[in-house]
Coordinates of C-alpha atoms in Angstrom, one line a residue:
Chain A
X273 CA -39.2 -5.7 25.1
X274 CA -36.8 -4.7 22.4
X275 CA -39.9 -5.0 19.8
X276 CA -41.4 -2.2 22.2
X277 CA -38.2 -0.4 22.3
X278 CA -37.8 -0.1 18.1
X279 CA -41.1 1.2 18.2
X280 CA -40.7 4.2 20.8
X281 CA -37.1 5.0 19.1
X282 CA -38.6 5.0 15.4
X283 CA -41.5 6.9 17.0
X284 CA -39.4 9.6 18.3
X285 CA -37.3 9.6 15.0
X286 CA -39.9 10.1 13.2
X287 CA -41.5 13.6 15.2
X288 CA -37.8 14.8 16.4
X289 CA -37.3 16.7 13.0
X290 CA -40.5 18.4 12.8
X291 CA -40.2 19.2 16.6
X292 CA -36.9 20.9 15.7
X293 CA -37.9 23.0 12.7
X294 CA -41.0 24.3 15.0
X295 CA -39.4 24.6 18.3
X296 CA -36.0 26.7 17.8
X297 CA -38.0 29.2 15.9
X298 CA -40.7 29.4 18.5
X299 CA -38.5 29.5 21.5
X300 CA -36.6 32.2 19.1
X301 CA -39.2 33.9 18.4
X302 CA -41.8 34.1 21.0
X303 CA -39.4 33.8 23.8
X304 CA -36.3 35.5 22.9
X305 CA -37.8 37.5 20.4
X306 CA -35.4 36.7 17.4
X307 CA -35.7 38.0 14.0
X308 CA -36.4 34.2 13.0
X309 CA -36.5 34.6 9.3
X310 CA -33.9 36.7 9.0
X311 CA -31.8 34.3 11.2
X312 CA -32.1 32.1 9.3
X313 CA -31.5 33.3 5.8
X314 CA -28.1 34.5 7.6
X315 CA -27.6 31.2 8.6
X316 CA -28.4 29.2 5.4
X317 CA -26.1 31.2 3.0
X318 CA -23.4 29.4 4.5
X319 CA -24.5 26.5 2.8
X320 CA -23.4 27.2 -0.3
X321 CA -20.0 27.8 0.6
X322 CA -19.6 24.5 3.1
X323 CA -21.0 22.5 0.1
X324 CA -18.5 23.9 -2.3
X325 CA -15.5 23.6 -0.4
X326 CA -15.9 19.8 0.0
X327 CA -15.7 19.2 -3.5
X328 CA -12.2 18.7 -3.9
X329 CA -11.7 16.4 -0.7
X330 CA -14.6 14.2 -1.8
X331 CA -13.0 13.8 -5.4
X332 CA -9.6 12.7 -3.5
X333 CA -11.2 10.4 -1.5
X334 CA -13.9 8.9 -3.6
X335 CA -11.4 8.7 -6.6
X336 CA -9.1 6.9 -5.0
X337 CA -11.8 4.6 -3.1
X338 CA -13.9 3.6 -6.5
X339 CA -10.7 3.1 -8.3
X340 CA -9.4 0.6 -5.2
X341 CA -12.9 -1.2 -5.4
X342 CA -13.0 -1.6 -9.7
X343 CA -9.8 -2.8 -9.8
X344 CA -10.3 -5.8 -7.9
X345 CA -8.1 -5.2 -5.4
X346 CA -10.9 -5.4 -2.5
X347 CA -11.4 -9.1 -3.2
X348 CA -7.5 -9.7 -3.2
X349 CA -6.8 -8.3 -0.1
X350 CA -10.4 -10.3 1.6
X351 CA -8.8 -13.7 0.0
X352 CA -5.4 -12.9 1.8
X353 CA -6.7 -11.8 5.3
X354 CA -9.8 -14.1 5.5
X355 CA -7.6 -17.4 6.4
X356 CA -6.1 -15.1 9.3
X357 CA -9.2 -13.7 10.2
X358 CA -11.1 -17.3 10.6
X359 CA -8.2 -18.1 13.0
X360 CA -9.5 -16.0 15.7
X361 CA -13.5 -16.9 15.1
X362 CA -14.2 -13.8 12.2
X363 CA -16.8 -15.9 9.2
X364 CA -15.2 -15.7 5.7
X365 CA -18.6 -14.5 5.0
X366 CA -18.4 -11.2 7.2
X367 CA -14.8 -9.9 6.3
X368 CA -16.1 -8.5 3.1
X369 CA -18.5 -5.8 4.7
X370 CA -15.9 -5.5 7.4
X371 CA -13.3 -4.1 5.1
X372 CA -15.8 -2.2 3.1
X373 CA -17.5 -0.5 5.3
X374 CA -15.1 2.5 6.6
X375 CA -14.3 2.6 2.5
X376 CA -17.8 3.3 1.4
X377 CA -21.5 3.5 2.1
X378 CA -23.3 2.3 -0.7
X379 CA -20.7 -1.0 -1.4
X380 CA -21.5 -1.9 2.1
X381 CA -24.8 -1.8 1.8
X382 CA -24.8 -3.7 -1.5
X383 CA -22.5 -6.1 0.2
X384 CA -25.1 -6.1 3.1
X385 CA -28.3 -6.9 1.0
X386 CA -25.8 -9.8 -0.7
X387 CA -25.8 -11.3 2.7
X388 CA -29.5 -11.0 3.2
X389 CA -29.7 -12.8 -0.6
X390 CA -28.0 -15.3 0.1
X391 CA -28.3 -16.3 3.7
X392 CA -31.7 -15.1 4.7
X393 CA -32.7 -12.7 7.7
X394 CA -32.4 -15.2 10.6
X395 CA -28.8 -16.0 9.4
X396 CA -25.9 -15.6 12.0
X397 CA -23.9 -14.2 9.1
X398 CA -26.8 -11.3 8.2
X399 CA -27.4 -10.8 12.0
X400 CA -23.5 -9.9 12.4
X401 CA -23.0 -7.6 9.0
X402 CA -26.5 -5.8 10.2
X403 CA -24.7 -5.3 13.3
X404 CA -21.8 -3.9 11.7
X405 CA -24.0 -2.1 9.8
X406 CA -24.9 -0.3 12.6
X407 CA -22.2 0.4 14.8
X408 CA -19.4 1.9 12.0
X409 CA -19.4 4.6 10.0
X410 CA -18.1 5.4 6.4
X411 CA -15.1 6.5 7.6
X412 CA -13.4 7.6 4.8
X413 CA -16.2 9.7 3.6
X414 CA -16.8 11.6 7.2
X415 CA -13.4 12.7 7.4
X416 CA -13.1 14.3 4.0
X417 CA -16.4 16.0 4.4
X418 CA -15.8 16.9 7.8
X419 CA -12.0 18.3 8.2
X420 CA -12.4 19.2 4.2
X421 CA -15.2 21.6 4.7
X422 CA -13.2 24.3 6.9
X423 CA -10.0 23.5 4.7
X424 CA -7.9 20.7 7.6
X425 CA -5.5 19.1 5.3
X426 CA -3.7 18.0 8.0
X427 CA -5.7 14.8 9.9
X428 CA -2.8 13.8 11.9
X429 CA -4.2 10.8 14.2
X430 CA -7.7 11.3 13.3
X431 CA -8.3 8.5 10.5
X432 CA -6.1 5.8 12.3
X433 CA -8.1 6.2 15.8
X434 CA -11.7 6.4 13.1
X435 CA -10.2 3.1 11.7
X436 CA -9.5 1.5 15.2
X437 CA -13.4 2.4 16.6
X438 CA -14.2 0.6 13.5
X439 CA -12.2 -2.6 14.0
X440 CA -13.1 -2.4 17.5
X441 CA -16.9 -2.0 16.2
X442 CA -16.9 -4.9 14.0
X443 CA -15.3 -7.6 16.0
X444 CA -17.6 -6.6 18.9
X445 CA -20.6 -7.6 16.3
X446 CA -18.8 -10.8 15.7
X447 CA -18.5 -11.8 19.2
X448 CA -21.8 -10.3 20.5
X449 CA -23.7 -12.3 17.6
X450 CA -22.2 -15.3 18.3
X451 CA -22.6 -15.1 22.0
X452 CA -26.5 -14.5 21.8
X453 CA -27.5 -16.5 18.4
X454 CA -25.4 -19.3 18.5
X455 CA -26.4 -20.9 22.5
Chain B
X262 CA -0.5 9.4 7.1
X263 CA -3.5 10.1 4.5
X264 CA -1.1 10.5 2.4
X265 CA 0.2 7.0 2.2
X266 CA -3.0 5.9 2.2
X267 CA -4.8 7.8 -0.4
X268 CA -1.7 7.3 -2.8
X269 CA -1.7 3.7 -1.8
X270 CA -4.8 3.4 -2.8
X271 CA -4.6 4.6 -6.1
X272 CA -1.5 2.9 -6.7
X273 CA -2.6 -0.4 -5.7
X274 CA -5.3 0.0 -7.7
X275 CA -3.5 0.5 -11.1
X276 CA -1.2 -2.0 -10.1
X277 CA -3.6 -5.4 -9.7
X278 CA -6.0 -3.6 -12.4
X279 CA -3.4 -4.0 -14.8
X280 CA -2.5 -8.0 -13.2
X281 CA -6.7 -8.7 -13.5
X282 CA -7.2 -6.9 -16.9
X283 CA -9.2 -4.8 -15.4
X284 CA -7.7 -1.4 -15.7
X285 CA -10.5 0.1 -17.8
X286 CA -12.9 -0.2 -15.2
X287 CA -10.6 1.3 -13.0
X288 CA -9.8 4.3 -15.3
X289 CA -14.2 4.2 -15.3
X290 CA -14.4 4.6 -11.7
X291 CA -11.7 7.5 -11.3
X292 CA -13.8 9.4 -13.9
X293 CA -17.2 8.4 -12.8
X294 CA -16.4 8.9 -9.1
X295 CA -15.2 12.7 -9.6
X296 CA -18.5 13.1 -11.0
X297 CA -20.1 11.4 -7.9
X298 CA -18.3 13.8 -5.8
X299 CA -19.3 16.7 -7.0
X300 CA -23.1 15.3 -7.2
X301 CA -23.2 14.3 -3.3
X302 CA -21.5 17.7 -2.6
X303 CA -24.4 19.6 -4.5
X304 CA -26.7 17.6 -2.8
X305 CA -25.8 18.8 0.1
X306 CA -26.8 22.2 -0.7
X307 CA -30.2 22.2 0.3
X308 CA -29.7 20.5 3.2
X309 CA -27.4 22.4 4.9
X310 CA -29.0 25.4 4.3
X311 CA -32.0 24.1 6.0
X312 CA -29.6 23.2 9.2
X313 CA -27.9 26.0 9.1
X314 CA -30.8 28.5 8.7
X315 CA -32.4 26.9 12.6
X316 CA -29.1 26.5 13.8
X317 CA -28.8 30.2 13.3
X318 CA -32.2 30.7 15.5
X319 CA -31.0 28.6 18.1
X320 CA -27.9 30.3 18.3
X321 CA -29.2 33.9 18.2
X322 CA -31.7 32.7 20.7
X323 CA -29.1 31.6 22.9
X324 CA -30.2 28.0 22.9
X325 CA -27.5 26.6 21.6
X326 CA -25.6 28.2 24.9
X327 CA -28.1 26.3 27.1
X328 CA -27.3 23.1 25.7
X329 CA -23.9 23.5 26.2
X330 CA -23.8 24.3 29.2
X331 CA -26.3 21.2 30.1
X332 CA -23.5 18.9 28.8
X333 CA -20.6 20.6 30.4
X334 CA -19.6 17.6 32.5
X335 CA -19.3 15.5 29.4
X336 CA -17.7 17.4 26.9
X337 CA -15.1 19.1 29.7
X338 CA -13.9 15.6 30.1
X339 CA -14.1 14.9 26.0
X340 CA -12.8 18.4 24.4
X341 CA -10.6 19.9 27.5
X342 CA -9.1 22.8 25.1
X343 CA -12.6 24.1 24.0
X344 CA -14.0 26.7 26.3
X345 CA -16.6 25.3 28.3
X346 CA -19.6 27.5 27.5
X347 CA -18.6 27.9 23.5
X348 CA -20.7 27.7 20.6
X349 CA -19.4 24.6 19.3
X350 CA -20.4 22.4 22.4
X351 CA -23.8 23.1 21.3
X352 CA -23.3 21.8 17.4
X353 CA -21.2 18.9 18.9
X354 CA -24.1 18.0 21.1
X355 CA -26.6 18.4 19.2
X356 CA -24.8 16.4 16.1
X357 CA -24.5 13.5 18.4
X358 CA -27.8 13.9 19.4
X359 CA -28.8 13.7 15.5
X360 CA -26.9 10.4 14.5
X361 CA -27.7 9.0 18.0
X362 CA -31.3 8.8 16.2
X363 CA -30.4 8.2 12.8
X364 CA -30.7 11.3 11.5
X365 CA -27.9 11.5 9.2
X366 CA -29.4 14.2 7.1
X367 CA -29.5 16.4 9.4
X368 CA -26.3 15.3 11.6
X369 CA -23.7 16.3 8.9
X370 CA -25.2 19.7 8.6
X371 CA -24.4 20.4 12.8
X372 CA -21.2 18.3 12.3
X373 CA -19.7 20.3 10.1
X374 CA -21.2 23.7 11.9
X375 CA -19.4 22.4 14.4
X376 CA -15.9 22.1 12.8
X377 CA -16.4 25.4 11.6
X378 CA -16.6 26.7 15.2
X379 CA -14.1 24.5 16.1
X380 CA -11.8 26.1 13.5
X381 CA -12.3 29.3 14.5
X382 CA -10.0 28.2 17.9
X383 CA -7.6 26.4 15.5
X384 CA -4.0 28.6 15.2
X385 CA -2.6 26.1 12.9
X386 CA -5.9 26.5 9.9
X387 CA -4.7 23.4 8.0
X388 CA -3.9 21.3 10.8
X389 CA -6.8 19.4 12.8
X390 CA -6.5 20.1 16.6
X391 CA -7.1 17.6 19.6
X392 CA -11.1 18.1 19.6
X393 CA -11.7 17.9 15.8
X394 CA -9.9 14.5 15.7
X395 CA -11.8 13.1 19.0
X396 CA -15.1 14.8 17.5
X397 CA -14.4 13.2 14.1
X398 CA -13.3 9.7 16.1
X399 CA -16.8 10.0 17.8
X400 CA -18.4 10.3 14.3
X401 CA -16.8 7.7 12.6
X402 CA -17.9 5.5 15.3
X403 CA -21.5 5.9 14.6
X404 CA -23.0 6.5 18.0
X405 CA -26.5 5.4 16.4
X406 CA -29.1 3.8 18.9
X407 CA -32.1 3.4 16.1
X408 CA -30.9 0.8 13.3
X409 CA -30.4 2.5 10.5
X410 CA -33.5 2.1 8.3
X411 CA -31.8 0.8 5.1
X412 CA -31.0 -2.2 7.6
X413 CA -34.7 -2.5 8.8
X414 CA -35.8 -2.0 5.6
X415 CA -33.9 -5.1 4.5
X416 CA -34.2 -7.2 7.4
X417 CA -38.0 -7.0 8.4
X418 CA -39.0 -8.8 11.5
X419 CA -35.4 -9.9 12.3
X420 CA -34.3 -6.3 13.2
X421 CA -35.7 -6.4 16.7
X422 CA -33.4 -9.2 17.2
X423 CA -30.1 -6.8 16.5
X424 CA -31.1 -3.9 18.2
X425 CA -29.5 -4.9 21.5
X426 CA -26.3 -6.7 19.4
X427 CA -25.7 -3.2 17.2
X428 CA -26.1 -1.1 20.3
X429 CA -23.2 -2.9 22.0
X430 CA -21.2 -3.0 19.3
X431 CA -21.7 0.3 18.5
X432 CA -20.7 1.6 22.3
X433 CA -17.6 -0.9 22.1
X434 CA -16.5 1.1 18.7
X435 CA -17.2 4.8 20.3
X436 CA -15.0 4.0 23.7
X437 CA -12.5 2.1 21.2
X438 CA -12.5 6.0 19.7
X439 CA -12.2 8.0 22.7
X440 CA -9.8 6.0 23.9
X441 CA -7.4 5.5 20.9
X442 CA -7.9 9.3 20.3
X443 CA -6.8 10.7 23.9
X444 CA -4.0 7.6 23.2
X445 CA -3.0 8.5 19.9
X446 CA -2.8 12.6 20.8
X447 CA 0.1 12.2 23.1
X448 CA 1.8 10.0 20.9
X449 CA 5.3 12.3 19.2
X450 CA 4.3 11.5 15.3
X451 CA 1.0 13.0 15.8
X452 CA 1.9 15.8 17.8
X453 CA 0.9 19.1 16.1
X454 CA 4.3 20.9 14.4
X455 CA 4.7 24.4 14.3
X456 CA 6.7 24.2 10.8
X457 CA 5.0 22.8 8.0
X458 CA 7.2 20.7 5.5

């Protein structure tokens, strides 16, 4: 069933951009009779500007992130919390990617394809940091790009409730693993 | 509150560099990072052009009205103080839409179209309002229903096995953000002040 279900979902993935780029500008153009082209070079100059004006919140925040990772402080912290974490049922070998992943996209995924390395694909501890792969975001990254690009300096509660959807999101692929893998 | 953390960061990090002999790196990965920064942001060039240019059609074609207005019970409920039939239901919806199916290329593009439409009901410019941080909250929770194909890619035959483990986690972490962000919105610290400091 869910081998059936990948394959629809990657199947629609797959034709969902293409269906995009030739359906606005035909419902734009034959039905509503839009200057399409012209539309759209309107619309696209403003990608200049967006792209520029993210610069200086993704230098704060990636700064201060790859500095936090090459000084060694990552694996610090992870040796502190671990021994709590294992308390209530979290592996040692997940809390790694768990701490990594709202910090940045491509140490998780490094961190990830360390798991698949050394455990192996049918390994509970790869099936949960896939999992967590999958249901947090960088989010670090997404709100500098996001509230950076019209100018937000101010985030006020928006990084604290990201960083609680991720918590959230990586102890539910702790506890969903182990209830379905481990019978 | 970023603050805190964003200097914490940095200070932490020249801190234990210094304890684990490490500091060059670290002075390495402040330098090489700024450099990163700039490359991901030029990156994004291209792509947002491309977004932007059909989001343009769709919104001159009205489309982008019609899909907000399909949604309306949803996003009154989510984003109360955005006008029901305004153009940045359409973006949000259609951003959500994009990451739902792992498009991330073309999800920040209407992401950030929509921030810009959501600033233009901002009063306070540098301040983020009540829907930006639930909209952002949503984000950061990845609503993704197709695995991400780095993971797939990596995992093989096994990834069928997490498709049904990812998509709960995943919906536990996107009510964990709806929830802590209505939550977090009344609280007094996060209140939006008229005087900035």
């Amino acid at each position: 069933m869910t081998e059936s279900l990948i394959f629809i979902t990657n199947q629609m993935s797959k034709y969902i951009i293409p269906f995009l780029l030739v359906g606005i500008p035909f419902y734009g153009l034959i039905v509503k009779k839009v200057k399409v082209y012209e539309s759209f070079v309107e619309g696209a100059k403003d990608g200049f500007d967006i792209a520029l004006r993210i610069i200086p919140y993704l230098v704060a925040i990636l700064v201060a992130v790859g500095m936090f990772r090459a000084s060694g402080a990552m694996e610090l912290f992870i040796s502190l919390i671990s021994p709590i974490l294992n308390v209530i049922g979290f592996p040692a070998e997940n809390v790694p990617l768990a701490m990594m992943r709202p910090l940045s996209g491509s140490g998780s995924l490094g961190l990830f394809t360390d798991l698949v390395n050394e455990y192996g694909t049918d390994s509970i501890y790869t099936k949960i940091g896939a999992t967590m792969f999958g249901s947090t975001e960088t989010t670090f990254y997404v709100l500098a790009v996001y509230f950076g690009s019209v100018g937000i300096r101010k985030s006020r509660h928006a990084l604290i409730a990201g960083l609680i959807a991720d918590t959230v999101g990586v102890i539910a692929a702790v506890y969903i693993c182990k209830l379905i893998f481990i019978a | 509150m970023l603050n805190y953390i964003w200097f914490g960061l940095i200070f932490i990090s020249v801190v234990v560099g210094t304890i684990t002999g490490r500091i060059d790196l670290v002075t390495e990965a402040a330098i090489s990072m700024s450099k990163t920064a700039v490359e991901i942001a030029i990156g994004l060039i291209g792509i947002m052009a491309l977004w932007l240019g059909i989001m343009k059609i769709a919104e001159e074609s009205g489309l982008i009205k019609i899909i907000a207005k399909i949604i309306k019970p949803i996003t009154i409920r989510l984003f109360p103080d955005v006008p029901v039939n305004h153009p940045a239901m359409g973006s949000i919806v259609l951003n959500m839409a994009a990451n739902m199916l792992g498009l991330g290329n073309a999800a920040t593009p209407l992401g950030l179209k929509a921030m810009k439409e959501l600033q233009e009901l901002n009063e306070q410019k540098d301040t983020a309002t009540d829907a930006m941080c639930t909209f952002l909250a949503i984000n950061t929770s990845s609503v993704q229903i197709i695995l991400p194909a780095t993971v797939v890619g990596l995992m093989g035959a096994s990834s069928s096995e997490i498709f049904i483990t990812t998509i709960f986690a995943t919906s536990m972490s996107t009510i964990a953000a709806i929830f802590s962000v209505k939550f977090l919105s009344k609280m007094d610290r996060f209140k939006i002040r008229q005087e900035t400091k």
